[in-house]
Coordinates of C-alpha atoms in Angstrom, one line a residue:
M1 CA -50.5 -98.1 41.2
G2 CA -54.2 -98.2 40.2
K3 CA -56.3 -100.9 38.9
G4 CA -55.4 -102.3 35.6
G5 CA -51.7 -101.8 36.2
G6 CA -51.5 -98.6 34.0
C7 CA -49.6 -95.5 35.0
V8 CA -51.7 -92.5 36.0
P9 CA -50.4 -89.4 34.1
S10 CA -49.5 -86.5 36.3
K11 CA -52.0 -83.6 36.4
K12 CA -49.2 -81.0 37.0
K13 CA -49.0 -78.6 33.9
Q14 CA -45.8 -77.9 32.2
P15 CA -44.8 -74.1 31.7
P16 CA -45.6 -72.8 28.1
V17 CA -42.8 -72.3 25.7
A18 CA -42.4 -68.7 24.5
D19 CA -42.4 -68.1 20.7
N20 CA -39.7 -65.4 21.0
P21 CA -37.4 -66.1 23.9
P22 CA -35.8 -63.0 25.5
Q23 CA -32.3 -62.1 24.1
P24 CA -29.5 -61.7 26.5
A25 CA -28.6 -58.0 27.3
P26 CA -25.4 -56.7 25.6
S27 CA -22.5 -57.0 27.9
T28 CA -21.1 -53.8 29.6
A29 CA -17.8 -54.3 27.9
A30 CA -19.4 -54.3 24.4
A31 CA -21.3 -51.1 25.2
T32 CA -18.2 -49.4 26.5
A33 CA -16.2 -50.4 23.4
T34 CA -18.6 -48.4 21.1
T35 CA -18.6 -45.3 23.3
P36 CA -15.2 -43.7 22.4
A37 CA -15.7 -43.7 18.6
S38 CA -19.1 -42.0 19.1
A39 CA -17.7 -39.4 21.5
H40 CA -14.8 -38.7 19.1
S41 CA -17.2 -38.1 16.2
T42 CA -19.2 -35.7 18.4
N43 CA -16.1 -33.8 19.5
T44 CA -14.8 -33.5 15.9
T45 CA -18.2 -32.1 14.8
D46 CA -18.2 -29.6 17.7
E47 CA -14.7 -28.5 16.8
N48 CA -15.6 -28.0 13.2
H49 CA -18.6 -25.9 14.1
A50 CA -16.5 -23.8 16.5
A51 CA -13.8 -23.2 13.8
A52 CA -16.5 -22.2 11.3
A53 CA -18.0 -19.8 13.8
D54 CA -14.6 -18.3 14.5
A55 CA -13.9 -17.8 10.8
A56 CA -17.3 -16.2 10.4
I57 CA -16.6 -13.6 13.1
E58 CA -13.0 -12.9 12.2
P59 CA -12.8 -9.6 10.3
P60 CA -10.9 -9.5 7.0
P61 CA -7.4 -7.9 7.0
A62 CA -7.7 -4.1 6.6
A63 CA -6.6 -2.7 3.3
K64 CA -3.4 -0.7 3.3
L65 CA -3.5 3.1 2.8
K66 CA -2.1 4.0 -0.6
I67 CA 0.4 6.8 -1.4
L68 CA 1.1 7.4 -5.1
I69 CA 4.6 8.6 -6.0
V70 CA 4.1 10.3 -9.3
F71 CA 7.2 11.7 -11.0
Y72 CA 8.9 12.8 -14.2
S73 CA 12.6 12.0 -14.6
M74 CA 14.6 12.6 -17.7
Y75 CA 18.1 11.5 -16.6
G76 CA 17.1 9.4 -13.5
H77 CA 17.9 11.8 -10.6
V78 CA 14.2 12.3 -9.6
E79 CA 13.6 8.6 -10.1
F80 CA 16.4 7.8 -7.6
L81 CA 14.6 10.0 -5.0
A82 CA 11.3 8.4 -5.9
R83 CA 12.5 4.8 -5.3
R84 CA 14.1 5.8 -2.0
M85 CA 10.9 7.6 -1.0
K86 CA 9.0 4.4 -1.6
T87 CA 11.2 2.6 0.9
G88 CA 10.3 5.2 3.5
V89 CA 6.5 4.9 2.9
D90 CA 6.6 1.1 2.8
G91 CA 8.4 1.1 6.2
V92 CA 5.3 2.4 7.9
E93 CA 2.8 -0.3 8.9
G94 CA -0.5 -0.2 7.1
V95 CA 0.7 2.1 4.3
E96 CA 2.2 1.2 0.8
A97 CA 3.6 3.3 -2.0
L98 CA 3.1 2.8 -5.7
L99 CA 5.4 4.3 -8.3
Y100 CA 4.1 6.0 -11.4
R101 CA 5.6 8.2 -14.1
V102 CA 3.8 10.9 -16.0
P103 CA 3.6 10.6 -19.8
E104 CA 6.5 11.9 -21.9
T105 CA 5.8 14.9 -24.1
L106 CA 9.0 14.9 -26.1
A107 CA 9.5 12.9 -29.3
S108 CA 11.9 9.9 -29.1
E109 CA 14.2 11.6 -31.6
V110 CA 14.6 14.7 -29.3
L111 CA 15.2 12.5 -26.3
E112 CA 18.0 10.7 -28.2
Q113 CA 19.6 14.0 -29.1
M114 CA 19.4 15.0 -25.4
K115 CA 21.1 11.6 -24.5
A116 CA 18.2 10.7 -22.2
P117 CA 18.4 7.1 -21.1
P118 CA 15.4 4.8 -21.7
K119 CA 12.7 4.7 -19.1
D120 CA 12.2 1.7 -16.8
P121 CA 9.2 -0.2 -18.4
S122 CA 8.3 -1.7 -15.0
I123 CA 7.0 1.7 -13.8
P124 CA 3.7 2.4 -15.4
E125 CA 2.4 5.7 -16.8
I126 CA -0.4 7.2 -14.7
T127 CA -3.7 8.6 -15.8
A128 CA -5.4 11.5 -14.0
A129 CA -8.3 9.3 -12.9
E130 CA -6.0 7.1 -10.9
L131 CA -5.3 10.0 -8.5
V132 CA -8.8 9.7 -7.1
G133 CA -8.1 6.3 -5.4
A134 CA -5.0 7.6 -3.5
D135 CA -4.9 8.4 0.2
G136 CA -1.9 10.7 -0.4
I137 CA 0.3 11.8 -3.4
L138 CA 4.0 12.8 -3.7
F139 CA 4.9 14.6 -6.9
G140 CA 8.5 14.7 -8.2
F141 CA 9.9 16.6 -11.1
P142 CA 13.0 18.5 -12.3
T143 CA 13.1 22.3 -12.6
R144 CA 12.7 24.3 -15.7
Y145 CA 13.6 28.0 -14.9
G146 CA 12.5 27.7 -11.3
S147 CA 9.2 25.8 -11.9
M148 CA 8.1 22.3 -12.8
A149 CA 9.1 20.6 -16.1
A150 CA 6.6 20.8 -18.9
Q151 CA 5.8 17.1 -18.7
M152 CA 4.5 17.4 -15.1
K153 CA 2.7 20.6 -15.9
S154 CA 1.0 18.8 -18.9
F155 CA -0.1 16.1 -16.5
F156 CA -1.6 18.6 -14.1
D157 CA -3.3 20.3 -17.0
S158 CA -5.0 16.9 -17.8
T159 CA -6.8 16.9 -14.4
G160 CA -9.4 19.5 -15.4
Q161 CA -12.3 17.1 -14.9
L162 CA -11.1 16.2 -11.4
W163 CA -10.8 19.9 -10.6
N164 CA -14.3 20.5 -11.9
E165 CA -15.7 17.9 -9.5
Q166 CA -13.2 18.6 -6.7
K167 CA -12.3 14.9 -6.6
L168 CA -8.9 15.6 -5.1
A169 CA -10.0 18.0 -2.4
G170 CA -8.7 17.2 1.0
K171 CA -6.0 14.8 -0.2
P172 CA -2.5 15.4 1.3
A173 CA 0.3 16.0 -1.2
G174 CA 4.0 16.9 -1.3
F175 CA 6.8 17.6 -3.7
F176 CA 10.4 16.6 -4.4
V177 CA 12.6 18.1 -7.0
S178 CA 15.9 18.1 -9.0
T179 CA 17.9 21.1 -10.1
G180 CA 21.1 21.6 -12.1
T181 CA 22.7 24.1 -9.7
Q182 CA 22.5 25.3 -6.1
G183 CA 20.6 28.4 -7.1
G184 CA 18.5 26.6 -9.7
G185 CA 15.3 26.4 -7.8
Q186 CA 15.4 23.9 -4.9
E187 CA 12.8 26.0 -3.2
T188 CA 11.0 27.9 -6.0
T189 CA 10.3 24.8 -8.0
A190 CA 8.2 23.3 -5.2
W191 CA 6.9 26.7 -4.1
T192 CA 5.5 27.6 -7.5
A193 CA 3.9 24.1 -7.7
I194 CA 1.7 24.8 -4.7
T195 CA -0.8 26.7 -6.9
Q196 CA -1.7 23.3 -8.5
L197 CA -2.7 21.9 -5.1
A198 CA -4.5 25.0 -4.1
H199 CA -6.9 24.9 -7.0
H200 CA -7.7 21.3 -6.4
G201 CA -8.3 21.9 -2.7
M202 CA -5.4 19.6 -1.7
L203 CA -3.4 19.8 1.5
F204 CA 0.3 20.7 1.0
V205 CA 2.5 18.7 3.4
P206 CA 6.0 20.1 3.5
V207 CA 8.7 18.1 5.2
G208 CA 9.8 21.1 7.2
Y209 CA 12.8 20.5 9.4
T210 CA 11.6 17.1 10.6
F211 CA 14.8 15.5 9.1
G212 CA 16.6 16.9 12.1
A213 CA 20.4 17.4 12.0
G214 CA 20.5 16.4 8.3
M215 CA 18.8 19.6 7.4
F216 CA 21.7 21.7 8.9
K217 CA 24.7 19.9 7.4
M218 CA 27.1 22.2 5.7
D219 CA 30.1 20.0 5.1
S220 CA 28.9 18.8 1.6
I221 CA 26.6 19.9 -1.2
R222 CA 23.0 18.8 -0.5
G223 CA 19.7 19.2 -2.3
G224 CA 16.4 19.5 -0.5
S225 CA 14.6 22.2 1.5
P226 CA 11.7 22.5 4.0
Y227 CA 9.5 22.2 0.9
G228 CA 10.7 18.6 0.2
A229 CA 13.5 16.4 -0.8
G230 CA 15.8 17.5 -3.6
V231 CA 18.9 16.6 -5.6
F232 CA 21.6 18.5 -7.5
A233 CA 22.0 17.0 -10.9
G234 CA 24.8 19.3 -12.2
D235 CA 25.5 18.5 -15.8
G236 CA 23.7 15.1 -15.4
S237 CA 26.7 13.1 -14.3
R238 CA 26.4 13.8 -10.5
Q239 CA 24.5 11.1 -8.6
P240 CA 22.4 11.7 -5.5
S241 CA 24.4 11.7 -2.3
E242 CA 23.4 9.5 0.6
T243 CA 22.2 12.5 2.5
E244 CA 19.8 13.5 -0.4
L245 CA 18.5 9.9 -0.6
A246 CA 18.1 9.7 3.2
L247 CA 16.0 12.9 3.1
A248 CA 13.8 11.4 0.4
E249 CA 13.3 8.3 2.5
H250 CA 12.5 10.4 5.5
Q251 CA 9.9 12.4 3.5
G252 CA 8.2 9.2 2.4
K253 CA 8.0 8.0 6.0
Y254 CA 6.9 11.3 7.3
M255 CA 4.1 11.5 4.6
A256 CA 3.0 8.0 5.5
T257 CA 2.5 9.0 9.1
I258 CA 0.6 12.1 8.2
V259 CA -1.7 10.0 5.9
K260 CA -2.3 7.5 8.7
R261 CA -3.1 10.3 11.1
L262 CA -5.6 11.8 8.8
A263 CA -7.2 8.5 8.0
H264 CA -7.8 7.7 11.6
A265 CA -9.0 11.1 12.6

């Protein structure tokens, strides 16, 4: 106590008060709670980038090789063979067949008198220009005195511009036929047609004896020859036998394998 009985204030200074006191650090638990969501977002982004990269490098599916089955059929026998031939082609991986018919040259009145059935509208008529896009062609037609019917010949006659530019040169092609009798031209109808291919520079692909034992069957009437599949129509009422149809299917399959071999050579 000093004189005067008053209290002497302490000379010890008080610590200054900060304007912005430090904030407490976030707890470890809180920091950990935000980590999984952030990591998930990063992982998802990485996966999306990887998927996009895979899609960019993955090549598009290869286009199938195309074989055109071009035919003329008045009473349906050649068409039966054509449809079964398509089954054979389509059975070979990477190859597909498309059916086309050549334009009719006879008037509808004449066809009625000949009792020809109406044509299937689902099979389109072909134009000469469409042959260019084919990887192989199979031509089918009935015989007229040992050679192709006029309708098919007329179609070949319309390919003059393709011949002039040799647009069909190197394309493989084959034949299948229909005749009325056993001596009606199963071989000569195809044989005489080879001249059309020769002038275009096309490759004639005969079926040969690749059908195996079926080519040697003698227990029933059978159309077809080493030149290609065939059917006996008789008076028009006879339908193709299973052996004739099987040979047509085999020819389609055989042609498809040849086309694949040439495409990959």
